[in-house]
PDB file of C-alpha atoms in Angstrom:
ATOM      1  CA  MET A  11     -19.396  22.548 -41.165  1.00 49.00           C
ATOM      2  CA  LEU A  12     -18.258  22.474 -37.257  1.00 56.00           C
ATOM      3  CA  GLU A  13     -20.219  24.834 -35.406  1.00 62.00           C
ATOM      4  CA  LEU A  14     -19.462  25.486 -31.753  1.00 60.00           C
ATOM      5  CA  SER A  15     -21.593  27.093 -29.145  1.00 63.00           C
ATOM      6  CA  ASP A  16     -20.517  30.051 -26.443  1.00 60.00           C
ATOM      7  CA  ALA A  17     -21.326  27.145 -23.806  1.00 62.00           C
ATOM      8  CA  GLN A  18     -18.954  24.820 -25.813  1.00 63.00           C
ATOM      9  CA  ILE A  19     -16.843  27.587 -25.848  1.00 62.00           C
ATOM     10  CA  GLY A  20     -17.173  28.599 -22.443  1.00 59.00           C
ATOM     11  CA  GLY A  21     -16.437  25.039 -20.654  1.00 62.00           C
ATOM     12  CA  TRP A  22     -13.407  24.414 -23.107  1.00 67.00           C
ATOM     13  CA  VAL A  23     -12.019  27.692 -21.661  1.00 65.00           C
ATOM     14  CA  SER A  24     -12.841  26.747 -18.269  1.00 68.00           C
ATOM     15  CA  SER A  25     -11.905  23.553 -18.110  1.00 74.00           C
ATOM     16  CA  PHE A  26      -8.293  23.940 -19.774  1.00 79.00           C
ATOM     17  CA  LEU A  27      -7.314  27.712 -20.071  1.00 80.00           C
ATOM     18  CA  LEU A  28      -8.365  28.813 -16.447  1.00 81.00           C
ATOM     19  CA  PRO A  29      -6.149  26.161 -14.680  1.00 84.00           C
ATOM     20  CA  LEU A  30      -3.108  26.492 -17.645  1.00 87.00           C
ATOM     21  CA  PHE A  31      -3.256  30.411 -16.491  1.00 88.00           C
ATOM     22  CA  ARG A  32      -2.277  29.158 -12.892  1.00 87.00           C
ATOM     23  CA  ILE A  33       0.325  26.715 -13.768  1.00 89.00           C
ATOM     24  CA  ALA A  34       2.053  29.270 -16.109  1.00 90.00           C
ATOM     25  CA  ALA A  35       1.990  31.615 -13.252  1.00 89.00           C
ATOM     26  CA  LEU A  36       3.954  29.567 -11.250  1.00 89.00           C
ATOM     27  CA  LEU A  37       6.144  28.286 -13.353  1.00 89.00           C
ATOM     28  CA  MET A  38       7.092  31.665 -14.112  1.00 88.00           C
ATOM     29  CA  ALA A  39       7.570  33.260 -10.948  1.00 85.00           C
ATOM     30  CA  MET A  40       9.209  29.919  -8.974  1.00 86.00           C
ATOM     31  CA  PRO A  41      12.608  29.653  -9.008  1.00 86.00           C
ATOM     32  CA  ILE A  42      14.735  27.473 -11.223  1.00 83.00           C
ATOM     33  CA  VAL A  43      12.165  27.221 -13.571  1.00 83.00           C
ATOM     34  CA  GLY A  44      11.208  30.574 -13.747  1.00 79.00           C
ATOM     35  CA  THR A  45      14.688  32.577 -14.442  1.00 78.00           C
ATOM     36  CA  GLN A  46      16.073  33.295 -17.364  1.00 77.00           C
ATOM     37  CA  LEU A  47      18.324  30.776 -18.108  1.00 80.00           C
ATOM     38  CA  VAL A  48      14.973  29.054 -19.162  1.00 81.00           C
ATOM     39  CA  PRO A  49      13.403  30.247 -22.587  1.00 83.00           C
ATOM     40  CA  MET A  50       9.857  31.843 -22.112  1.00 85.00           C
ATOM     41  CA  ARG A  51       8.897  29.037 -24.819  1.00 88.00           C
ATOM     42  CA  VAL A  52      10.605  25.566 -22.677  1.00 88.00           C
ATOM     43  CA  ARG A  53       8.539  27.054 -19.764  1.00 88.00           C
ATOM     44  CA  LEU A  54       4.958  27.497 -21.611  1.00 88.00           C
ATOM     45  CA  TYR A  55       5.557  24.377 -23.337  1.00 90.00           C
ATOM     46  CA  LEU A  56       6.199  23.242 -19.759  1.00 90.00           C
ATOM     47  CA  ALA A  57       3.002  24.372 -18.705  1.00 89.00           C
ATOM     48  CA  LEU A  58       0.702  23.286 -21.419  1.00 88.00           C
ATOM     49  CA  ALA A  59       1.839  19.501 -19.945  1.00 90.00           C
ATOM     50  CA  ILE A  60       1.409  19.848 -17.167  1.00 89.00           C
ATOM     51  CA  CYS A  61      -2.143  21.118 -17.702  1.00 86.00           C
ATOM     52  CA  LEU A  62      -2.720  18.220 -20.260  1.00 86.00           C
ATOM     53  CA  VAL A  63      -2.510  16.060 -17.792  1.00 87.00           C
ATOM     54  CA  LEU A  64      -3.521  17.102 -15.072  1.00 85.00           C
ATOM     55  CA  ALA A  65      -7.333  18.714 -16.722  1.00 80.00           C
ATOM     56  CA  PRO A  66      -9.148  15.029 -16.759  1.00 81.00           C
ATOM     57  CA  THR A  67      -8.296  14.632 -13.253  1.00 82.00           C
ATOM     58  CA  LEU A  68      -9.651  17.985 -11.574  1.00 78.00           C
ATOM     59  CA  PRO A  69     -12.903  18.912 -10.082  1.00 78.00           C
ATOM     60  CA  PRO A  70     -15.736  20.702 -12.454  1.00 75.00           C
ATOM     61  CA  MET A  71     -14.757  24.360 -13.644  1.00 73.00           C
ATOM     62  CA  PRO A  72     -17.157  27.146 -13.319  1.00 71.00           C
ATOM     63  CA  GLN A  73     -18.757  27.482 -16.984  1.00 72.00           C
ATOM     64  CA  VAL A  74     -18.315  30.955 -18.239  1.00 69.00           C
ATOM     65  CA  ASP A  75     -18.307  33.134 -21.246  1.00 67.00           C
ATOM     66  CA  ALA A  76     -15.239  33.258 -22.906  1.00 65.00           C
ATOM     67  CA  LEU A  77     -14.981  37.087 -23.422  1.00 68.00           C
ATOM     68  CA  SER A  78     -17.213  38.007 -20.635  1.00 70.00           C
ATOM     69  CA  LEU A  79     -16.026  40.037 -17.253  1.00 76.00           C
ATOM     70  CA  PRO A  80     -16.282  37.314 -14.741  1.00 73.00           C
ATOM     71  CA  ALA A  81     -13.822  35.542 -17.070  1.00 74.00           C
ATOM     72  CA  PHE A  82     -11.385  37.807 -16.975  1.00 80.00           C
ATOM     73  CA  MET A  83     -11.628  37.869 -13.097  1.00 82.00           C
ATOM     74  CA  LEU A  84     -11.375  33.950 -12.805  1.00 81.00           C
ATOM     75  CA  ILE A  85      -7.775  34.658 -14.921  1.00 82.00           C
ATOM     76  CA  ALA A  86      -6.789  37.401 -12.206  1.00 83.00           C
ATOM     77  CA  GLN A  87      -7.582  35.377 -10.090  1.00 83.00           C
ATOM     78  CA  GLU A  88      -6.041  32.071 -11.081  1.00 83.00           C
ATOM     79  CA  VAL A  89      -2.494  34.256 -12.219  1.00 86.00           C
ATOM     80  CA  LEU A  90      -2.273  35.649  -8.288  1.00 84.00           C
ATOM     81  CA  VAL A  91      -2.838  32.334  -6.999  1.00 84.00           C
ATOM     82  CA  GLY A  92      -0.097  30.641  -9.009  1.00 85.00           C
ATOM     83  CA  VAL A  93       2.729  34.201  -7.975  1.00 86.00           C
ATOM     84  CA  MET A  94       2.006  33.376  -4.655  1.00 84.00           C
ATOM     85  CA  LEU A  95       2.502  30.012  -4.957  1.00 85.00           C
ATOM     86  CA  GLY A  96       6.212  30.781  -6.501  1.00 86.00           C
ATOM     87  CA  PHE A  97       6.937  34.028  -4.924  1.00 84.00           C
ATOM     88  CA  THR A  98       6.686  31.866  -1.363  1.00 82.00           C
ATOM     89  CA  LEU A  99       9.676  29.140  -3.176  1.00 85.00           C
ATOM     90  CA  GLN A 100      11.534  32.271  -4.413  1.00 85.00           C
ATOM     91  CA  LEU A 101      11.384  33.850  -0.965  1.00 83.00           C
ATOM     92  CA  PHE A 102      13.336  30.469   0.326  1.00 85.00           C
ATOM     93  CA  PHE A 103      15.629  30.343  -2.150  1.00 86.00           C
ATOM     94  CA  HIS A 104      17.055  34.142  -1.281  1.00 82.00           C
ATOM     95  CA  ALA A 105      17.379  33.219   2.256  1.00 83.00           C
ATOM     96  CA  PHE A 106      20.025  31.781   1.066  1.00 84.00           C
ATOM     97  CA  VAL A 107      21.240  34.877  -1.247  1.00 83.00           C
ATOM     98  CA  ILE A 108      21.230  36.793   1.762  1.00 82.00           C
ATOM     99  CA  ALA A 109      22.280  34.751   4.225  1.00 83.00           C
ATOM    100  CA  GLY A 110      25.996  34.766   1.702  1.00 83.00           C
ATOM    101  CA  GLN A 111      25.326  38.588   1.066  1.00 83.00           C
ATOM    102  CA  ILE A 112      26.162  39.283   5.126  1.00 82.00           C
ATOM    103  CA  LEU A 113      28.628  36.679   5.355  1.00 84.00           C
ATOM    104  CA  SER A 114      30.398  38.120   2.506  1.00 82.00           C
ATOM    105  CA  MET A 115      30.353  41.855   3.695  1.00 80.00           C
ATOM    106  CA  GLN A 116      31.442  40.562   7.910  1.00 79.00           C
ATOM    107  CA  MET A 117      34.449  38.753   5.995  1.00 78.00           C
ATOM    108  CA  GLY A 118      35.151  41.492   3.864  1.00 74.00           C
ATOM    109  CA  LEU A 119      34.539  39.974   0.702  1.00 73.00           C
ATOM    110  CA  GLY A 120      31.530  42.224  -1.029  1.00 68.00           C
ATOM    111  CA  PHE A 121      33.356  43.615  -3.128  1.00 70.00           C
ATOM    112  CA  ALA A 122      34.151  40.363  -5.116  1.00 69.00           C
ATOM    113  CA  SER A 123      30.955  40.023  -6.877  1.00 70.00           C
ATOM    114  CA  MET A 124      29.495  38.638  -9.932  1.00 69.00           C
ATOM    115  CA  VAL A 125      26.393  38.695 -12.474  1.00 70.00           C
ATOM    116  CA  ASP A 126      23.711  36.094 -11.129  1.00 69.00           C
ATOM    117  CA  PRO A 127      22.855  34.354 -14.446  1.00 68.00           C
ATOM    118  CA  THR A 128      19.261  33.107 -12.932  1.00 67.00           C
ATOM    119  CA  ASN A 129      18.357  37.316 -11.926  1.00 67.00           C
ATOM    120  CA  GLY A 130      20.590  38.973 -14.349  1.00 67.00           C
ATOM    121  CA  VAL A 131      22.216  41.192 -10.910  1.00 70.00           C
ATOM    122  CA  SER A 132      25.424  41.075  -9.574  1.00 73.00           C
ATOM    123  CA  VAL A 133      25.363  39.011  -5.903  1.00 75.00           C
ATOM    124  CA  PRO A 134      28.608  38.205  -3.862  1.00 78.00           C
ATOM    125  CA  VAL A 135      30.375  35.292  -4.664  1.00 81.00           C
ATOM    126  CA  ILE A 136      28.849  33.361  -1.316  1.00 82.00           C
ATOM    127  CA  GLY A 137      25.860  34.299  -1.665  1.00 81.00           C
ATOM    128  CA  GLN A 138      26.265  32.489  -5.850  1.00 83.00           C
ATOM    129  CA  PHE A 139      27.396  29.791  -3.729  1.00 85.00           C
ATOM    130  CA  PHE A 140      24.476  29.124  -1.700  1.00 86.00           C
ATOM    131  CA  LEU A 141      22.281  29.687  -4.714  1.00 85.00           C
ATOM    132  CA  MET A 142      23.821  27.199  -6.291  1.00 87.00           C
ATOM    133  CA  LEU A 143      24.144  24.740  -3.250  1.00 88.00           C
ATOM    134  CA  VAL A 144      20.799  25.214  -2.426  1.00 88.00           C
ATOM    135  CA  THR A 145      19.627  24.663  -6.054  1.00 88.00           C
ATOM    136  CA  LEU A 146      21.014  21.420  -6.441  1.00 89.00           C
ATOM    137  CA  LEU A 147      19.748  20.202  -3.365  1.00 89.00           C
ATOM    138  CA  PHE A 148      15.685  21.156  -3.605  1.00 89.00           C
ATOM    139  CA  LEU A 149      16.458  19.342  -7.092  1.00 88.00           C
ATOM    140  CA  ALA A 150      18.442  16.165  -5.542  1.00 88.00           C
ATOM    141  CA  MET A 151      15.440  15.912  -3.169  1.00 87.00           C
ATOM    142  CA  ASN A 152      13.077  16.102  -5.144  1.00 86.00           C
ATOM    143  CA  GLY A 153      11.458  19.773  -3.759  1.00 84.00           C
ATOM    144  CA  HIS A 154       9.991  20.129  -6.992  1.00 86.00           C
ATOM    145  CA  LEU A 155       7.846  17.368  -7.404  1.00 87.00           C
ATOM    146  CA  VAL A 156       6.548  18.097  -4.023  1.00 87.00           C
ATOM    147  CA  VAL A 157       6.070  21.990  -5.318  1.00 87.00           C
ATOM    148  CA  PHE A 158       4.336  20.639  -8.747  1.00 87.00           C
ATOM    149  CA  GLU A 159       2.028  18.086  -6.007  1.00 87.00           C
ATOM    150  CA  VAL A 160       1.188  21.024  -3.680  1.00 87.00           C
ATOM    151  CA  LEU A 161       0.042  22.841  -7.350  1.00 86.00           C
ATOM    152  CA  ALA A 162      -2.083  19.929  -8.107  1.00 86.00           C
ATOM    153  CA  GLU A 163      -3.709  19.487  -4.812  1.00 86.00           C
ATOM    154  CA  SER A 164      -4.754  23.701  -4.800  1.00 84.00           C
ATOM    155  CA  PHE A 165      -7.198  22.946  -7.547  1.00 83.00           C
ATOM    156  CA  VAL A 166      -8.818  20.531  -4.617  1.00 82.00           C
ATOM    157  CA  THR A 167      -7.657  22.721  -1.193  1.00 80.00           C
ATOM    158  CA  LEU A 168      -8.534  26.678  -3.751  1.00 78.00           C
ATOM    159  CA  PRO A 169     -10.510  25.239  -6.344  1.00 77.00           C
ATOM    160  CA  VAL A 170     -11.110  27.709  -9.570  1.00 75.00           C
ATOM    161  CA  GLY A 171     -14.033  30.651  -8.806  1.00 68.00           C
ATOM    162  CA  ALA A 172     -14.243  30.148  -4.774  1.00 68.00           C
ATOM    163  CA  GLY A 173     -12.670  33.058  -3.957  1.00 61.00           C
ATOM    164  CA  LEU A 174      -9.951  34.310  -2.320  1.00 59.00           C
ATOM    165  CA  LEU A 175      -9.947  35.040   1.787  1.00 53.00           C
ATOM    166  CA  THR A 176      -8.173  38.342   1.715  1.00 55.00           C
ATOM    167  CA  GLU A 177      -7.804  38.191   5.094  1.00 52.00           C
ATOM    168  CA  HIS A 178      -5.946  35.028   5.627  1.00 54.00           C
ATOM    169  CA  TYR A 179      -3.648  35.494   2.189  1.00 57.00           C
ATOM    170  CA  TRP A 180      -3.024  38.437   5.073  1.00 58.00           C
ATOM    171  CA  GLU A 181      -2.331  36.849   7.871  1.00 55.00           C
ATOM    172  CA  MET A 182       0.167  34.450   5.026  1.00 57.00           C
ATOM    173  CA  ALA A 183       1.327  36.881   3.795  1.00 59.00           C
ATOM    174  CA  THR A 184       3.120  38.298   7.253  1.00 59.00           C
ATOM    175  CA  LYS A 185       3.944  34.942   7.916  1.00 60.00           C
ATOM    176  CA  LEU A 186       6.414  35.062   5.079  1.00 62.00           C
ATOM    177  CA  GLY A 187       9.111  37.921   6.976  1.00 64.00           C
ATOM    178  CA  TRP A 188      10.835  34.260   8.197  1.00 65.00           C
ATOM    179  CA  VAL A 189      13.380  34.777   5.324  1.00 66.00           C
ATOM    180  CA  ILE A 190      15.244  37.563   6.802  1.00 67.00           C
ATOM    181  CA  GLY A 191      15.500  35.999  10.373  1.00 72.00           C
ATOM    182  CA  ALA A 192      16.066  32.728   8.294  1.00 73.00           C
ATOM    183  CA  ALA A 193      19.094  34.264   6.587  1.00 73.00           C
ATOM    184  CA  LEU A 194      20.467  35.467  10.194  1.00 75.00           C
ATOM    185  CA  ILE A 195      19.897  31.602  11.693  1.00 77.00           C
ATOM    186  CA  LEU A 196      22.054  30.460   8.874  1.00 79.00           C
ATOM    187  CA  VAL A 197      25.318  32.768   8.930  1.00 79.00           C
ATOM    188  CA  LEU A 198      24.750  34.059  13.039  1.00 79.00           C
ATOM    189  CA  PRO A 199      27.635  30.927  13.693  1.00 80.00           C
ATOM    190  CA  ALA A 200      29.735  32.516  11.139  1.00 81.00           C
ATOM    191  CA  ILE A 201      28.738  36.228  12.195  1.00 81.00           C
ATOM    192  CA  THR A 202      29.694  35.511  15.985  1.00 82.00           C
ATOM    193  CA  ALA A 203      33.330  33.502  15.104  1.00 82.00           C
ATOM    194  CA  LEU A 204      34.151  36.619  12.793  1.00 80.00           C
ATOM    195  CA  LEU A 205      32.894  38.756  15.438  1.00 82.00           C
ATOM    196  CA  VAL A 206      35.914  38.004  17.289  1.00 83.00           C
ATOM    197  CA  VAL A 207      37.965  37.748  14.995  1.00 80.00           C
ATOM    198  CA  ASN A 208      37.638  41.237  14.664  1.00 78.00           C
ATOM    199  CA  VAL A 209      37.765  41.863  18.645  1.00 81.00           C
ATOM    200  CA  ALA A 210      41.408  40.266  18.974  1.00 81.00           C
ATOM    201  CA  PHE A 211      42.107  42.453  16.119  1.00 76.00           C
ATOM    202  CA  GLY A 212      41.378  44.941  18.268  1.00 76.00           C
ATOM    203  CA  VAL A 213      42.832  43.993  21.474  1.00 79.00           C
ATOM    204  CA  MET A 214      45.840  43.174  19.430  1.00 77.00           C
ATOM    205  CA  THR A 215      46.130  47.237  17.909  1.00 74.00           C
ATOM    206  CA  ARG A 216      45.209  48.305  21.828  1.00 75.00           C
ATOM    207  CA  ALA A 217      48.373  46.558  22.975  1.00 75.00           C
ATOM    208  CA  ALA A 218      50.717  47.228  19.968  1.00 71.00           C
ATOM    209  CA  PRO A 219      49.952  50.325  18.722  1.00 71.00           C
ATOM    210  CA  GLN A 220      52.508  50.029  15.816  1.00 69.00           C
ATOM    211  CA  LEU A 221      51.274  47.591  14.781  1.00 68.00           C
ATOM    212  CA  ASN A 222      49.721  47.858  11.162  1.00 70.00           C
ATOM    213  CA  ILE A 223      46.211  45.653  11.414  1.00 67.00           C
ATOM    214  CA  PHE A 224      45.523  46.994   7.777  1.00 68.00           C
ATOM    215  CA  SER A 225      47.829  45.198   6.080  1.00 71.00           C
ATOM    216  CA  ILE A 226      47.660  41.578   8.099  1.00 73.00           C
ATOM    217  CA  GLY A 227      43.380  42.203   9.391  1.00 70.00           C
ATOM    218  CA  PHE A 228      42.069  42.081   5.632  1.00 75.00           C
ATOM    219  CA  PRO A 229      43.976  38.902   4.238  1.00 77.00           C
ATOM    220  CA  LEU A 230      43.989  37.228   7.460  1.00 78.00           C
ATOM    221  CA  THR A 231      39.898  37.809   8.036  1.00 79.00           C
ATOM    222  CA  LEU A 232      39.546  36.572   4.216  1.00 79.00           C
ATOM    223  CA  VAL A 233      40.893  33.311   5.117  1.00 81.00           C
ATOM    224  CA  LEU A 234      39.506  32.926   8.479  1.00 82.00           C
ATOM    225  CA  GLY A 235      36.014  33.918   6.830  1.00 80.00           C
ATOM    226  CA  PHE A 236      36.400  31.374   4.050  1.00 82.00           C
ATOM    227  CA  ALA A 237      37.943  28.528   6.896  1.00 84.00           C
ATOM    228  CA  ILE A 238      34.937  29.515   8.953  1.00 82.00           C
ATOM    229  CA  VAL A 239      32.316  28.599   6.077  1.00 82.00           C
ATOM    230  CA  TRP A 240      34.081  25.673   5.003  1.00 86.00           C
ATOM    231  CA  VAL A 241      33.654  24.192   8.390  1.00 84.00           C
ATOM    232  CA  GLY A 242      30.041  25.464   8.351  1.00 80.00           C
ATOM    233  CA  MET A 243      29.458  23.243   5.475  1.00 82.00           C
ATOM    234  CA  ALA A 244      29.391  20.223   7.630  1.00 80.00           C
ATOM    235  CA  ASP A 245      25.657  21.365   9.254  1.00 80.00           C
ATOM    236  CA  ILE A 246      23.797  22.915   6.341  1.00 82.00           C
ATOM    237  CA  LEU A 247      22.127  19.925   5.382  1.00 83.00           C
ATOM    238  CA  THR A 248      20.414  19.607   8.422  1.00 83.00           C
ATOM    239  CA  GLN A 249      19.452  24.093   8.423  1.00 82.00           C
ATOM    240  CA  TYR A 250      18.767  23.308   4.702  1.00 84.00           C
ATOM    241  CA  GLN A 251      15.833  20.592   5.916  1.00 84.00           C
ATOM    242  CA  VAL A 252      14.827  22.906   7.906  1.00 82.00           C
ATOM    243  CA  LEU A 253      13.858  25.609   6.028  1.00 83.00           C
ATOM    244  CA  ALA A 254      12.653  23.550   2.902  1.00 84.00           C
ATOM    245  CA  SER A 255      10.497  22.087   5.684  1.00 84.00           C
ATOM    246  CA  GLU A 256       9.026  24.834   6.795  1.00 81.00           C
ATOM    247  CA  ALA A 257       9.049  26.665   3.352  1.00 82.00           C
ATOM    248  CA  LEU A 258       7.124  23.708   1.541  1.00 83.00           C
ATOM    249  CA  MET A 259       4.433  23.731   4.955  1.00 83.00           C
ATOM    250  CA  LEU A 260       3.758  27.165   4.203  1.00 80.00           C
ATOM    251  CA  LEU A 261       3.105  26.537   0.408  1.00 81.00           C
ATOM    252  CA  ARG A 262       0.393  24.458   1.034  1.00 82.00           C
ATOM    253  CA  GLU A 263      -1.203  26.951   3.906  1.00 79.00           C
ATOM    254  CA  MET A 264      -1.165  29.370   0.505  1.00 76.00           C
ATOM    255  CA  ALA A 265      -2.920  26.422  -0.968  1.00 74.00           C
ATOM    256  CA  ARG A 266      -5.562  26.049   1.323  1.00 72.00           C
ATOM    257  CA  ALA A 267      -6.402  29.580   2.250  1.00 55.00           C
ATOM    258  CA  GLY A 268      -9.623  29.322  -0.125  1.00 50.00           C
TER     259      GLY A 268
END
C-alpha cells in the first residue's frame, strides 16, 4: 500500500498547486480568456496545461503543510497577484470602451446600445466596436503571448512566498488611473471636431431663428460623427501601439513588485 508522508504531500502542493492558483487567477481576471464567452471548464483546463508546462522550470517553492494556515496565506497571495495582473489588462481594454462611450454621447448615439457578450452589460455600439477592434489587434500582435511570458517571468521576479511590498503595490495602483487619460486622448480629436460642429449649429440658430435646428442637427451630427470615426481609424493603430506598450510595461512592473 502506497503511503505518503506530510512532507511529500506538502512538496507536491507547493510545487504545483501554488503556481496553479496564480495562473488560474490571471486567466479568470484577464480579458478575452476571462470573459463569459469562455466556459469556466475551458479556463481551468488551460490553467492546468500552462501549469504543467511551467512547473518543471519554476524555481524551488516553499515547503508548507498542505492544510496549515501558512499554506492558505500563500494561496491568497498567489490569487491576489494573478488578479492584479489580470485587472491591469482589463483597464487597458476598457480604455477603448470608455473612449467609445464618450464619443457615442457626443455624437448623439448614446441611446444605441447593445449587450456586451463578454461582460453581460449594455454598452454603446461605438464602445463595443472599439472593444472588438482592440481584441483583434491584441491577438494579431501576439499580446496574449507577451502576457504568458510576463506570467512565467513573475515566478522568478516575484517568487512564491517572497511577500508583497504593499507600498510598492499601492504606488503601482495609483498609476492605473491612466485609463481615463488614455480614453480622453483617443477621442479628443473627434470630440473637438464635434464641438466645432455644435458651435456651427449654434451660430446657425442665432443667425436664422426660424431654422429648426433639432430636425437637421441630430441626423447631421450622427452622419458627421460616423465620418469622423471613419477618418480617425487611420490613426488607431498608432494609438493602440502606444497604449499597449504602456500597459504591458506596467504589467511587467506589477510582476516585479515583490
